[in-house]
């Protein structure tokens, strides 16, 4: 029987097709079931960006089976961390949640060569987020 997750994280970007999917993929890959992971978008796309899928596969993280999801107030309320990636005012604010805004370039319409640096920046931020969550649990 596994313990309850240390925290719950929701990644939000407009289309839930690139940045938020890559972030969710990295967090799931690096933290396993220690952290509950969600992603959503205010205007979800029809599919995850193929260049994002390819870029993630290059580093051993498979997000090919993911589908863009609509952002709901329930998802926000169920999360400890809400990390926005360019959704602006589309994200409602609830007390008691930790909100972070990661200014990341939008990979929409870009080839895999242009998506790699965005992917690598997301991984760096995910590693720092895991360290922060672990530190809070030990405090």
Coordinates of C-alpha atoms in Angstrom, one line a residue:
X1 CA 0.0 0.0 0.0
X2 CA 1.5 3.3 -1.0
X3 CA 1.3 6.5 1.0
X4 CA -0.8 9.5 0.0
X5 CA 0.9 11.8 -2.5
X6 CA 3.1 14.6 -0.9
X7 CA 1.3 17.2 -3.0
X8 CA -0.9 17.6 -6.0
X9 CA 0.2 19.7 -9.0
X10 CA -1.9 21.1 -11.8
X11 CA -0.2 22.4 -15.0
X12 CA -2.3 24.8 -17.1
X13 CA -1.7 26.3 -20.5
X14 CA -4.2 27.5 -23.1
X15 CA -4.3 24.4 -25.4
X16 CA -3.0 21.7 -22.9
X17 CA -1.0 20.4 -25.9
X18 CA 2.6 21.3 -25.3
X19 CA 4.1 22.9 -22.3
X20 CA 1.6 21.6 -19.7
X21 CA 1.8 18.1 -21.2
X22 CA 5.6 18.1 -21.1
X23 CA 5.6 19.4 -17.5
X24 CA 3.1 16.7 -16.4
X25 CA 5.1 14.0 -18.2
X26 CA 8.3 15.1 -16.5
X27 CA 6.7 15.3 -13.1
X28 CA 5.1 11.9 -13.4
X29 CA 8.4 10.4 -14.7
X30 CA 10.6 12.0 -12.1
X31 CA 8.4 11.8 -9.0
X32 CA 6.3 8.7 -9.7
X33 CA 3.3 8.4 -7.4
X34 CA 4.9 10.7 -4.8
X35 CA 3.2 13.7 -6.4
X36 CA -0.3 13.7 -8.0
X37 CA -0.2 15.3 -11.4
X38 CA -2.9 16.9 -13.5
X39 CA -2.8 19.1 -16.6
X40 CA -5.5 21.1 -18.4
X41 CA -6.2 24.0 -20.7
X42 CA -8.7 26.8 -21.0
X43 CA -9.1 26.0 -24.8
X44 CA -7.9 22.5 -25.2
X45 CA -6.5 21.4 -28.6
X46 CA -7.6 18.3 -30.4
X47 CA -4.3 16.5 -29.7
X48 CA -1.0 16.8 -28.0
X49 CA 1.6 18.7 -30.1
X50 CA 3.5 16.0 -32.1
X51 CA 6.8 17.9 -31.8
X52 CA 6.3 17.9 -28.0
X53 CA 5.6 14.1 -28.0
X54 CA 8.8 13.6 -30.1
X55 CA 10.9 15.8 -28.0
X56 CA 9.8 14.0 -24.8
X57 CA 10.4 10.6 -26.4
X58 CA 14.0 11.6 -27.0
X59 CA 14.5 11.8 -23.2
X60 CA 12.6 8.6 -22.4
X61 CA 9.3 10.2 -21.4
X62 CA 6.2 9.0 -23.4
X63 CA 3.3 11.4 -23.5
X64 CA 1.9 10.0 -26.8
X65 CA -1.2 8.6 -25.1
X66 CA -2.2 11.9 -23.4
X67 CA -5.2 13.9 -24.5
X68 CA -5.8 17.7 -23.9
X69 CA -8.3 18.3 -21.2
X70 CA -10.5 21.3 -20.3
X71 CA -9.6 23.3 -17.2
X72 CA -12.2 22.9 -14.4
X73 CA -12.6 24.6 -11.1
X74 CA -12.6 21.1 -9.5
X75 CA -9.1 20.4 -10.8
X76 CA -7.9 23.7 -9.4
X77 CA -9.6 23.1 -6.0
X78 CA -8.1 19.6 -5.8
X79 CA -4.5 20.8 -6.4
X80 CA -1.9 22.2 -4.0
X81 CA 0.1 23.8 -6.7
X82 CA -1.4 25.5 -9.8
X83 CA 1.3 26.3 -12.4
X84 CA 0.2 28.4 -15.3
X85 CA 2.1 28.6 -18.6
X86 CA 0.6 31.5 -20.5
X87 CA -3.1 31.1 -19.8
X88 CA -3.4 34.6 -18.3
X89 CA -6.7 35.5 -16.7
X90 CA -8.4 32.2 -17.8
X91 CA -7.3 30.6 -14.4
X92 CA -9.5 31.3 -11.5
X93 CA -7.8 32.0 -8.1
X94 CA -8.7 30.0 -5.0
X95 CA -7.3 30.7 -1.5
X96 CA -4.9 28.3 0.0
X97 CA -3.3 27.2 -3.3
X98 CA 0.2 28.0 -4.4
X99 CA 0.2 29.7 -7.8
X100 CA 3.3 29.8 -10.0
X101 CA 3.5 31.3 -13.5
X102 CA 6.2 29.9 -15.7
X103 CA 7.0 32.1 -18.6
X104 CA 7.8 29.6 -21.3
X105 CA 7.8 29.9 -25.0
X106 CA 4.8 28.3 -26.7
X107 CA 5.9 25.3 -28.8
X108 CA 2.8 25.4 -31.0
X109 CA 3.6 25.3 -34.6
X110 CA 7.3 24.7 -34.0
X111 CA 9.5 21.8 -35.1
X112 CA 11.2 19.4 -32.6
X113 CA 14.5 21.4 -32.9
X114 CA 12.7 24.5 -31.4
X115 CA 10.8 22.4 -28.8
X116 CA 14.0 20.9 -27.3
X117 CA 15.1 24.0 -25.4
X118 CA 11.6 24.5 -24.1
X119 CA 11.5 20.8 -23.0
X120 CA 14.9 21.2 -21.2
X121 CA 13.8 24.4 -19.4
X122 CA 10.6 22.6 -18.2
X123 CA 12.7 19.7 -16.9
X124 CA 14.9 22.1 -14.9
X125 CA 11.8 23.8 -13.4
X126 CA 10.2 20.4 -12.6
X127 CA 13.4 19.2 -10.8
X128 CA 13.4 22.5 -8.7
X129 CA 9.6 22.0 -8.0
X130 CA 10.2 18.4 -6.7
X131 CA 13.0 19.7 -4.5
X132 CA 10.7 22.4 -3.1
X133 CA 7.9 20.0 -2.4
X134 CA 10.3 17.6 -0.7
X135 CA 11.7 20.4 1.4
X136 CA 8.2 21.5 2.5
X137 CA 7.4 18.0 3.6
X138 CA 10.6 17.9 5.7
X139 CA 10.0 21.3 7.3

